[in-house]
Structure formats: C-alpha cells, structure tokens
Amino acid sequence: MRYKEEIEERENVIEIHNLRKSFGNNHVINGFTLNVKEQENIAVLGQSGSGKSVLIKCVIGLIKADSGSIKVLGKDLLNLEQAELDKMRRDIGFLFQNNALYDSMTVRENLEFPLRRLRLGKSKVETDKMVSEALEDVGLLRAIDLMPSELSGGMKKRISIARMLIIRPKIILYDEPTTGLDPITSKEIILLMNKVHEKYKTASIIISHDLNCIKLTAHQVVILKDGINYKKGSYDELKNSSDPWINAFFNT
C-alpha cells in the first residue's frame, strides 16, 4: 500500500489548528495548522527566524501559544493544568538543539534525571536497567560514567537521544538534530533517528536545515512561511515544485 493511502488510516497524535504566537509586534506563528499521524515523521523547513523552534516548543508546552488549539494524544494542551501537562510530557521526547546535558552530572546521572523528575524509576535495579538499555540503543554504554566535557559533539547528541528515549516516548520532537556536526557524524545521527523510529514506532516533528536529514527521515515535509503551513508534500514533490520560493530551498 502506498504511503499516503496507509497513513490516512492512522489516528492523529498531534493536531495543530490555527495556532498563533507573537512576541510583541513580531507575529511568529500566524495561523499554523498541521496534523501528524501515528508513526509519521514530518519535517518542518523554513528560513532562519521563521518560527520553527517556537512551533515545537508550543507543542510541548515550553512556550504558551496565544490562540488556536493543540491536541496531543487527544488532550487539549492549551487547557491543561500544570500537573496534567507534566503527565502528558511523559509521552513526548524533546531533543534540544544544544543537547542540554547537565555539565555537573555524569552520563548516568543525566539519564536518571528524567526518571526521577517523572517518577518513572521504581527501584535502583529498574533504573539501572533503563539507563543501560537507553545507552545500548545509541551504542554508548561504555560512556555511562563519563562527564559531558569528555564527550565529542556526536557523543553528546547520542546521549541526548538516549536521555529522551529512556522515558519511552510516543512522540519525538527534534530541534536541528544534526546542526554543528560533521557530515559523517550527521549521517550516523540520521541513521540513529531512523533506527529509533523503526524500533519504537514513534511519530516525530523534525526541525532541520539539513536537507539530507530531511530527505532520509521525513515522510512529509512542511514549508513554514509567514507563520503558516505554506505547503506540505513529500521531499521530491517539494524539490520539484514550480514555486520559486519553495524551489530555492532545494536548489541553493
């Protein structure tokens, strides 16, 4: 069955409708609408400063939208109490662009932190097992007792992915997952993203300027322009678009 036919049969896990977010007179998100289906990877492509990172931070509730609606796994995010929002975040993994590892904590402690915060580790034995499994997923069990300062850029990214995976999310939000990495390491992270999707059947929104990352990970691509969902299609559909504004992304 072709992708578009298969995906239409799945349930929405994210529903964004007419979302708006401004900072003073800067209307960053200006009526954005998008649905993400189960196990669907959607990349968001746009110019620098177009609001891509703001968009996914609204989806996880790190930034509160001004108006519109966001439903995540059927829950109305904009009307959740803090306790309900925290509970919902257990199902969402967020990969920060700068990795956001705690410099004063070992790799082990960085992975244990979300378990403690979300009260997911019920015993030391269980916590140790969850940490080990997450590190095995990213091929870095050997780094368990290292400090972030002892890690390369690619290793930090992998550890950040492991920390995200340890809560077993149903949805993953990637903010520029390959930015600042060399081409070989970027390819390794792309392969890891696909491995995670295949193993855990996650749905994802991927924010990236890396066209190779988008091409190899995304089922559909959204062009964010003037704060709206300007165009959605497959990578090849958008690359071959007759719209010069869209075409410029792929032929610079």
PDB file of C-alpha atoms in Angstrom:
ATOM      1  CA  MET A   1       0.000   0.000   0.000  1.00  0.00           C
ATOM      2  CA  ARG A   2       1.346   3.430  -0.865  1.00  0.00           C
ATOM      3  CA  TYR A   3       2.404   5.756   1.928  1.00  0.00           C
ATOM      4  CA  LYS A   4      -0.398   8.328   1.524  1.00  0.00           C
ATOM      5  CA  GLU A   5      -3.072   5.620   1.492  1.00  0.00           C
ATOM      6  CA  GLU A   6      -1.594   3.839   4.509  1.00  0.00           C
ATOM      7  CA  ILE A   7      -1.057   6.947   6.622  1.00  0.00           C
ATOM      8  CA  GLU A   8      -4.622   8.180   6.176  1.00  0.00           C
ATOM      9  CA  GLU A   9      -5.873   5.116   8.042  1.00  0.00           C
ATOM     10  CA  ARG A  10      -3.929   6.022  11.184  1.00  0.00           C
ATOM     11  CA  GLU A  11      -5.036   8.186  14.097  1.00  0.00           C
ATOM     12  CA  ASN A  12      -3.795  11.718  14.621  1.00  0.00           C
ATOM     13  CA  VAL A  13      -1.348  12.003  17.529  1.00  0.00           C
ATOM     14  CA  ILE A  14      -0.826  15.759  17.079  1.00  0.00           C
ATOM     15  CA  GLU A  15      -3.494  18.187  15.858  1.00  0.00           C
ATOM     16  CA  ILE A  16      -2.496  21.846  15.496  1.00  0.00           C
ATOM     17  CA  HIS A  17      -5.204  24.246  14.320  1.00  0.00           C
ATOM     18  CA  ASN A  18      -4.915  27.962  13.591  1.00  0.00           C
ATOM     19  CA  LEU A  19      -2.045  28.334  16.050  1.00  0.00           C
ATOM     20  CA  ARG A  20      -0.790  31.855  16.766  1.00  0.00           C
ATOM     21  CA  LYS A  21       2.157  33.116  18.770  1.00  0.00           C
ATOM     22  CA  SER A  22       3.543  36.652  18.809  1.00  0.00           C
ATOM     23  CA  PHE A  23       6.368  38.339  20.667  1.00  0.00           C
ATOM     24  CA  GLY A  24       5.358  41.969  20.806  1.00  0.00           C
ATOM     25  CA  ASN A  25       4.738  43.058  17.216  1.00  0.00           C
ATOM     26  CA  ASN A  26       6.566  40.041  15.809  1.00  0.00           C
ATOM     27  CA  HIS A  27       3.864  37.586  14.667  1.00  0.00           C
ATOM     28  CA  VAL A  28       5.951  34.414  14.535  1.00  0.00           C
ATOM     29  CA  ILE A  29       3.229  31.756  14.226  1.00  0.00           C
ATOM     30  CA  ASN A  30       0.273  33.234  12.394  1.00  0.00           C
ATOM     31  CA  GLY A  31      -2.445  30.634  11.899  1.00  0.00           C
ATOM     32  CA  PHE A  32      -0.448  27.409  11.538  1.00  0.00           C
ATOM     33  CA  THR A  33      -2.378  24.161  11.018  1.00  0.00           C
ATOM     34  CA  LEU A  34      -0.982  20.615  10.859  1.00  0.00           C
ATOM     35  CA  ASN A  35      -1.938  17.039  11.731  1.00  0.00           C
ATOM     36  CA  VAL A  36       0.643  14.356  12.497  1.00  0.00           C
ATOM     37  CA  LYS A  37      -0.406  10.708  12.278  1.00  0.00           C
ATOM     38  CA  GLU A  38       0.787   7.702  14.268  1.00  0.00           C
ATOM     39  CA  GLN A  39       4.332   6.669  13.228  1.00  0.00           C
ATOM     40  CA  GLU A  40       4.605   9.631  10.866  1.00  0.00           C
ATOM     41  CA  ASN A  41       7.746  11.729  10.590  1.00  0.00           C
ATOM     42  CA  ILE A  42       7.088  15.294   9.434  1.00  0.00           C
ATOM     43  CA  ALA A  43       9.935  17.737   8.822  1.00  0.00           C
ATOM     44  CA  VAL A  44       9.384  21.480   9.072  1.00  0.00           C
ATOM     45  CA  LEU A  45      11.532  23.566   6.744  1.00  0.00           C
ATOM     46  CA  GLY A  46      11.733  27.344   6.767  1.00  0.00           C
ATOM     47  CA  GLN A  47      14.060  30.297   6.756  1.00  0.00           C
ATOM     48  CA  SER A  48      16.084  31.175   9.854  1.00  0.00           C
ATOM     49  CA  GLY A  49      13.869  33.008  12.309  1.00  0.00           C
ATOM     50  CA  SER A  50      10.676  31.763  10.693  1.00  0.00           C
ATOM     51  CA  GLY A  51       9.400  30.214  13.939  1.00  0.00           C
ATOM     52  CA  LYS A  52      10.234  26.532  13.542  1.00  0.00           C
ATOM     53  CA  SER A  53      11.650  26.079  17.035  1.00  0.00           C
ATOM     54  CA  VAL A  54       8.880  28.223  18.520  1.00  0.00           C
ATOM     55  CA  LEU A  55       6.374  25.884  16.892  1.00  0.00           C
ATOM     56  CA  ILE A  56       7.643  22.692  18.502  1.00  0.00           C
ATOM     57  CA  LYS A  57       8.164  24.410  21.855  1.00  0.00           C
ATOM     58  CA  CYS A  58       4.471  25.308  21.724  1.00  0.00           C
ATOM     59  CA  VAL A  59       3.669  21.655  21.019  1.00  0.00           C
ATOM     60  CA  ILE A  60       5.380  20.524  24.227  1.00  0.00           C
ATOM     61  CA  GLY A  61       4.174  23.499  26.259  1.00  0.00           C
ATOM     62  CA  LEU A  62       7.559  25.164  26.796  1.00  0.00           C
ATOM     63  CA  ILE A  63       6.066  28.242  25.137  1.00  0.00           C
ATOM     64  CA  LYS A  64       2.377  29.042  25.593  1.00  0.00           C
ATOM     65  CA  ALA A  65       0.563  29.859  22.361  1.00  0.00           C
ATOM     66  CA  ASP A  66      -1.596  32.981  22.186  1.00  0.00           C
ATOM     67  CA  SER A  67      -4.545  31.286  20.490  1.00  0.00           C
ATOM     68  CA  GLY A  68      -5.604  28.336  18.383  1.00  0.00           C
ATOM     69  CA  SER A  69      -5.538  24.738  19.534  1.00  0.00           C
ATOM     70  CA  ILE A  70      -3.018  21.952  20.056  1.00  0.00           C
ATOM     71  CA  LYS A  71      -4.165  18.416  20.763  1.00  0.00           C
ATOM     72  CA  VAL A  72      -1.512  15.871  21.684  1.00  0.00           C
ATOM     73  CA  LEU A  73      -2.633  12.256  22.003  1.00  0.00           C
ATOM     74  CA  GLY A  74      -6.209  13.553  22.192  1.00  0.00           C
ATOM     75  CA  LYS A  75      -5.549  16.036  25.024  1.00  0.00           C
ATOM     76  CA  ASP A  76      -6.114  19.772  24.644  1.00  0.00           C
ATOM     77  CA  LEU A  77      -2.674  21.049  25.581  1.00  0.00           C
ATOM     78  CA  LEU A  78      -3.614  24.727  25.912  1.00  0.00           C
ATOM     79  CA  ASN A  79      -6.199  23.966  28.602  1.00  0.00           C
ATOM     80  CA  LEU A  80      -4.233  21.507  30.733  1.00  0.00           C
ATOM     81  CA  GLU A  81      -3.358  22.198  34.345  1.00  0.00           C
ATOM     82  CA  GLN A  82       0.358  22.003  35.157  1.00  0.00           C
ATOM     83  CA  ALA A  83       0.080  18.529  36.683  1.00  0.00           C
ATOM     84  CA  GLU A  84      -1.762  17.248  33.605  1.00  0.00           C
ATOM     85  CA  LEU A  85       0.809  18.889  31.315  1.00  0.00           C
ATOM     86  CA  ASP A  86       3.661  17.228  33.192  1.00  0.00           C
ATOM     87  CA  LYS A  87       1.927  13.862  32.870  1.00  0.00           C
ATOM     88  CA  MET A  88       1.408  14.340  29.128  1.00  0.00           C
ATOM     89  CA  ARG A  89       5.097  15.184  28.669  1.00  0.00           C
ATOM     90  CA  ARG A  90       5.939  11.620  29.702  1.00  0.00           C
ATOM     91  CA  ASP A  91       4.832  10.615  26.204  1.00  0.00           C
ATOM     92  CA  ILE A  92       6.895  13.274  24.400  1.00  0.00           C
ATOM     93  CA  GLY A  93      10.635  13.254  23.827  1.00  0.00           C
ATOM     94  CA  PHE A  94      12.306  16.572  23.037  1.00  0.00           C
ATOM     95  CA  LEU A  95      15.798  16.713  21.519  1.00  0.00           C
ATOM     96  CA  PHE A  96      17.226  20.170  22.165  1.00  0.00           C
ATOM     97  CA  GLN A  97      19.445  21.744  19.528  1.00  0.00           C
ATOM     98  CA  ASN A  98      22.234  22.312  22.069  1.00  0.00           C
ATOM     99  CA  ASN A  99      21.719  18.871  23.682  1.00  0.00           C
ATOM    100  CA  ALA A 100      21.001  20.454  27.129  1.00  0.00           C
ATOM    101  CA  LEU A 101      23.061  17.947  29.088  1.00  0.00           C
ATOM    102  CA  TYR A 102      23.849  18.865  32.697  1.00  0.00           C
ATOM    103  CA  ASP A 103      27.589  19.584  32.811  1.00  0.00           C
ATOM    104  CA  SER A 104      27.890  18.722  36.502  1.00  0.00           C
ATOM    105  CA  MET A 105      26.303  15.269  36.063  1.00  0.00           C
ATOM    106  CA  THR A 106      27.761  12.086  34.633  1.00  0.00           C
ATOM    107  CA  VAL A 107      26.062  10.425  31.655  1.00  0.00           C
ATOM    108  CA  ARG A 108      24.390   8.020  34.078  1.00  0.00           C
ATOM    109  CA  GLU A 109      23.071  10.885  36.201  1.00  0.00           C
ATOM    110  CA  ASN A 110      21.850  12.792  33.139  1.00  0.00           C
ATOM    111  CA  LEU A 111      19.761   9.783  32.132  1.00  0.00           C
ATOM    112  CA  GLU A 112      18.499   9.174  35.652  1.00  0.00           C
ATOM    113  CA  PHE A 113      17.281  12.767  35.962  1.00  0.00           C
ATOM    114  CA  PRO A 114      14.098  12.472  33.809  1.00  0.00           C
ATOM    115  CA  LEU A 115      13.245   9.209  35.558  1.00  0.00           C
ATOM    116  CA  ARG A 116      13.342  10.957  38.920  1.00  0.00           C
ATOM    117  CA  ARG A 117      11.535  14.039  37.658  1.00  0.00           C
ATOM    118  CA  LEU A 118       8.754  11.992  36.078  1.00  0.00           C
ATOM    119  CA  ARG A 119       8.834   9.340  38.820  1.00  0.00           C
ATOM    120  CA  LEU A 120       9.370   6.513  36.361  1.00  0.00           C
ATOM    121  CA  GLY A 121      12.154   4.556  38.077  1.00  0.00           C
ATOM    122  CA  LYS A 122      10.620   2.396  40.796  1.00  0.00           C
ATOM    123  CA  SER A 123      13.854   0.906  42.154  1.00  0.00           C
ATOM    124  CA  LYS A 124      17.620   1.227  41.675  1.00  0.00           C
ATOM    125  CA  VAL A 125      17.706  -2.087  39.816  1.00  0.00           C
ATOM    126  CA  GLU A 126      14.960  -0.947  37.445  1.00  0.00           C
ATOM    127  CA  THR A 127      16.568   2.469  36.972  1.00  0.00           C
ATOM    128  CA  ASP A 128      19.970   0.911  36.213  1.00  0.00           C
ATOM    129  CA  LYS A 129      18.336  -1.368  33.644  1.00  0.00           C
ATOM    130  CA  MET A 130      16.530   1.525  31.937  1.00  0.00           C
ATOM    131  CA  VAL A 131      19.733   3.590  31.774  1.00  0.00           C
ATOM    132  CA  SER A 132      21.714   0.695  30.317  1.00  0.00           C
ATOM    133  CA  GLU A 133      19.050  -0.080  27.698  1.00  0.00           C
ATOM    134  CA  ALA A 134      18.850   3.555  26.588  1.00  0.00           C
ATOM    135  CA  LEU A 135      22.635   3.753  26.205  1.00  0.00           C
ATOM    136  CA  GLU A 136      22.702   0.457  24.321  1.00  0.00           C
ATOM    137  CA  ASP A 137      20.114   1.910  21.920  1.00  0.00           C
ATOM    138  CA  VAL A 138      22.580   4.648  20.958  1.00  0.00           C
ATOM    139  CA  GLY A 139      25.710   2.467  21.147  1.00  0.00           C
ATOM    140  CA  LEU A 140      27.312   4.283  24.098  1.00  0.00           C
ATOM    141  CA  LEU A 141      27.028   2.026  27.138  1.00  0.00           C
ATOM    142  CA  ARG A 142      30.791   2.452  27.591  1.00  0.00           C
ATOM    143  CA  ALA A 143      30.251   6.191  28.256  1.00  0.00           C
ATOM    144  CA  ILE A 144      27.963   5.663  31.243  1.00  0.00           C
ATOM    145  CA  ASP A 145      30.328   7.181  33.825  1.00  0.00           C
ATOM    146  CA  LEU A 146      31.842   9.942  31.676  1.00  0.00           C
ATOM    147  CA  MET A 147      31.166  13.655  32.122  1.00  0.00           C
ATOM    148  CA  PRO A 148      29.703  15.708  29.240  1.00  0.00           C
ATOM    149  CA  SER A 149      33.050  17.524  28.917  1.00  0.00           C
ATOM    150  CA  GLU A 150      34.634  14.191  27.991  1.00  0.00           C
ATOM    151  CA  LEU A 151      32.233  13.593  25.086  1.00  0.00           C
ATOM    152  CA  SER A 152      32.576  14.573  21.440  1.00  0.00           C
ATOM    153  CA  GLY A 153      29.797  16.518  19.723  1.00  0.00           C
ATOM    154  CA  GLY A 154      28.377  13.348  18.184  1.00  0.00           C
ATOM    155  CA  MET A 155      28.517  11.504  21.504  1.00  0.00           C
ATOM    156  CA  LYS A 156      26.685  14.345  23.242  1.00  0.00           C
ATOM    157  CA  LYS A 157      23.940  14.133  20.626  1.00  0.00           C
ATOM    158  CA  ARG A 158      23.650  10.374  21.131  1.00  0.00           C
ATOM    159  CA  ILE A 159      23.484  10.758  24.902  1.00  0.00           C
ATOM    160  CA  SER A 160      20.769  13.394  24.467  1.00  0.00           C
ATOM    161  CA  ILE A 161      18.819  10.925  22.320  1.00  0.00           C
ATOM    162  CA  ALA A 162      19.310   8.228  24.967  1.00  0.00           C
ATOM    163  CA  ARG A 163      18.022  10.569  27.682  1.00  0.00           C
ATOM    164  CA  MET A 164      14.991  11.245  25.501  1.00  0.00           C
ATOM    165  CA  LEU A 165      14.400   7.531  24.805  1.00  0.00           C
ATOM    166  CA  ILE A 166      14.600   6.494  28.438  1.00  0.00           C
ATOM    167  CA  ILE A 167      11.011   7.682  29.022  1.00  0.00           C
ATOM    168  CA  ARG A 168       9.830   5.596  26.015  1.00  0.00           C
ATOM    169  CA  PRO A 169       8.050   8.492  24.246  1.00  0.00           C
ATOM    170  CA  LYS A 170       5.265   8.027  21.722  1.00  0.00           C
ATOM    171  CA  ILE A 171       6.159  11.326  20.044  1.00  0.00           C
ATOM    172  CA  ILE A 172       9.603  12.846  19.434  1.00  0.00           C
ATOM    173  CA  LEU A 173      10.319  16.500  18.668  1.00  0.00           C
ATOM    174  CA  TYR A 174      13.744  17.015  17.079  1.00  0.00           C
ATOM    175  CA  ASP A 175      15.169  20.556  17.065  1.00  0.00           C
ATOM    176  CA  GLU A 176      18.004  20.700  14.499  1.00  0.00           C
ATOM    177  CA  PRO A 177      19.370  17.212  15.287  1.00  0.00           C
ATOM    178  CA  THR A 178      22.437  17.465  13.009  1.00  0.00           C
ATOM    179  CA  THR A 179      23.388  21.128  13.420  1.00  0.00           C
ATOM    180  CA  GLY A 180      27.089  21.622  14.189  1.00  0.00           C
ATOM    181  CA  LEU A 181      28.050  18.051  13.333  1.00  0.00           C
ATOM    182  CA  ASP A 182      30.455  16.972  10.608  1.00  0.00           C
ATOM    183  CA  PRO A 183      28.975  15.092   7.606  1.00  0.00           C
ATOM    184  CA  ILE A 184      29.989  11.635   8.856  1.00  0.00           C
ATOM    185  CA  THR A 185      28.578  12.192  12.349  1.00  0.00           C
ATOM    186  CA  SER A 186      25.439  13.760  10.871  1.00  0.00           C
ATOM    187  CA  LYS A 187      24.873  10.606   8.825  1.00  0.00           C
ATOM    188  CA  GLU A 188      25.279   8.491  11.969  1.00  0.00           C
ATOM    189  CA  ILE A 189      22.653  10.575  13.790  1.00  0.00           C
ATOM    190  CA  ILE A 190      20.282  10.304  10.810  1.00  0.00           C
ATOM    191  CA  LEU A 191      20.666   6.507  10.816  1.00  0.00           C
ATOM    192  CA  LEU A 192      20.051   6.507  14.577  1.00  0.00           C
ATOM    193  CA  MET A 193      16.865   8.558  14.145  1.00  0.00           C
ATOM    194  CA  ASN A 194      15.581   6.005  11.647  1.00  0.00           C
ATOM    195  CA  LYS A 195      16.556   3.148  13.961  1.00  0.00           C
ATOM    196  CA  VAL A 196      14.620   4.784  16.813  1.00  0.00           C
ATOM    197  CA  HIS A 197      11.561   5.240  14.585  1.00  0.00           C
ATOM    198  CA  GLU A 198      11.679   1.625  13.443  1.00  0.00           C
ATOM    199  CA  LYS A 199      12.149   0.176  16.931  1.00  0.00           C
ATOM    200  CA  TYR A 200       9.748   2.335  18.920  1.00  0.00           C
ATOM    201  CA  LYS A 201       7.197   3.251  16.194  1.00  0.00           C
ATOM    202  CA  THR A 202       7.285   6.896  17.183  1.00  0.00           C
ATOM    203  CA  ALA A 203       5.738   9.886  15.438  1.00  0.00           C
ATOM    204  CA  SER A 204       8.047  12.865  15.020  1.00  0.00           C
ATOM    205  CA  ILE A 205       8.278  16.508  14.081  1.00  0.00           C
ATOM    206  CA  ILE A 206      11.766  17.261  12.788  1.00  0.00           C
ATOM    207  CA  ILE A 207      13.060  20.817  12.607  1.00  0.00           C
ATOM    208  CA  SER A 208      16.110  20.951  10.357  1.00  0.00           C
ATOM    209  CA  HIS A 209      18.054  22.929   7.774  1.00  0.00           C
ATOM    210  CA  ASP A 210      19.862  19.732   6.770  1.00  0.00           C
ATOM    211  CA  LEU A 211      18.273  18.614   3.504  1.00  0.00           C
ATOM    212  CA  ASN A 212      19.932  15.205   3.696  1.00  0.00           C
ATOM    213  CA  CYS A 213      18.435  14.671   7.156  1.00  0.00           C
ATOM    214  CA  ILE A 214      15.009  15.701   5.897  1.00  0.00           C
ATOM    215  CA  LYS A 215      15.245  13.524   2.794  1.00  0.00           C
ATOM    216  CA  LEU A 216      16.265  10.411   4.737  1.00  0.00           C
ATOM    217  CA  THR A 217      13.992  10.722   7.781  1.00  0.00           C
ATOM    218  CA  ALA A 218      10.772  12.548   6.819  1.00  0.00           C
ATOM    219  CA  HIS A 219       7.684  11.021   5.258  1.00  0.00           C
ATOM    220  CA  GLN A 220       6.298  14.503   4.570  1.00  0.00           C
ATOM    221  CA  VAL A 221       7.784  17.998   4.597  1.00  0.00           C
ATOM    222  CA  VAL A 222       6.042  21.209   5.629  1.00  0.00           C
ATOM    223  CA  ILE A 223       7.215  24.614   4.432  1.00  0.00           C
ATOM    224  CA  LEU A 224       6.765  27.243   7.159  1.00  0.00           C
ATOM    225  CA  LYS A 225       6.363  30.706   5.637  1.00  0.00           C
ATOM    226  CA  ASP A 226       4.908  33.849   7.213  1.00  0.00           C
ATOM    227  CA  GLY A 227       3.852  31.774  10.219  1.00  0.00           C
ATOM    228  CA  ILE A 228       1.608  29.375   8.276  1.00  0.00           C
ATOM    229  CA  ASN A 229       1.777  25.906   6.755  1.00  0.00           C
ATOM    230  CA  TYR A 230       2.599  27.267   3.305  1.00  0.00           C
ATOM    231  CA  LYS A 231       2.951  23.910   1.564  1.00  0.00           C
ATOM    232  CA  LYS A 232       3.098  20.229   2.513  1.00  0.00           C
ATOM    233  CA  GLY A 233       4.307  17.338   0.401  1.00  0.00           C
ATOM    234  CA  SER A 234       6.950  14.677   0.007  1.00  0.00           C
ATOM    235  CA  TYR A 235      10.585  15.704  -0.312  1.00  0.00           C
ATOM    236  CA  ASP A 236      10.556  15.015  -4.052  1.00  0.00           C
ATOM    237  CA  GLU A 237       7.260  16.840  -4.592  1.00  0.00           C
ATOM    238  CA  LEU A 238       8.583  19.981  -2.945  1.00  0.00           C
ATOM    239  CA  LYS A 239      12.004  19.729  -4.562  1.00  0.00           C
ATOM    240  CA  ASN A 240      10.334  19.655  -7.979  1.00  0.00           C
ATOM    241  CA  SER A 241       7.839  22.407  -7.143  1.00  0.00           C
ATOM    242  CA  SER A 242       7.298  25.150  -9.701  1.00  0.00           C
ATOM    243  CA  ASP A 243       7.015  27.663  -6.864  1.00  0.00           C
ATOM    244  CA  PRO A 244      10.335  29.578  -6.943  1.00  0.00           C
ATOM    245  CA  TRP A 245      10.167  30.333  -3.206  1.00  0.00           C
ATOM    246  CA  ILE A 246       9.933  26.612  -2.377  1.00  0.00           C
ATOM    247  CA  ASN A 247      12.367  25.587  -5.080  1.00  0.00           C
ATOM    248  CA  ALA A 248      15.033  27.885  -3.616  1.00  0.00           C
ATOM    249  CA  PHE A 249      15.330  25.671  -0.510  1.00  0.00           C
ATOM    250  CA  PHE A 250      16.382  22.694  -2.587  1.00  0.00           C
ATOM    251  CA  ASN A 251      18.479  24.357  -5.285  1.00  0.00           C
ATOM    252  CA  THR A 252      20.712  26.855  -3.494  1.00  0.00           C
TER     253      THR A 252
END
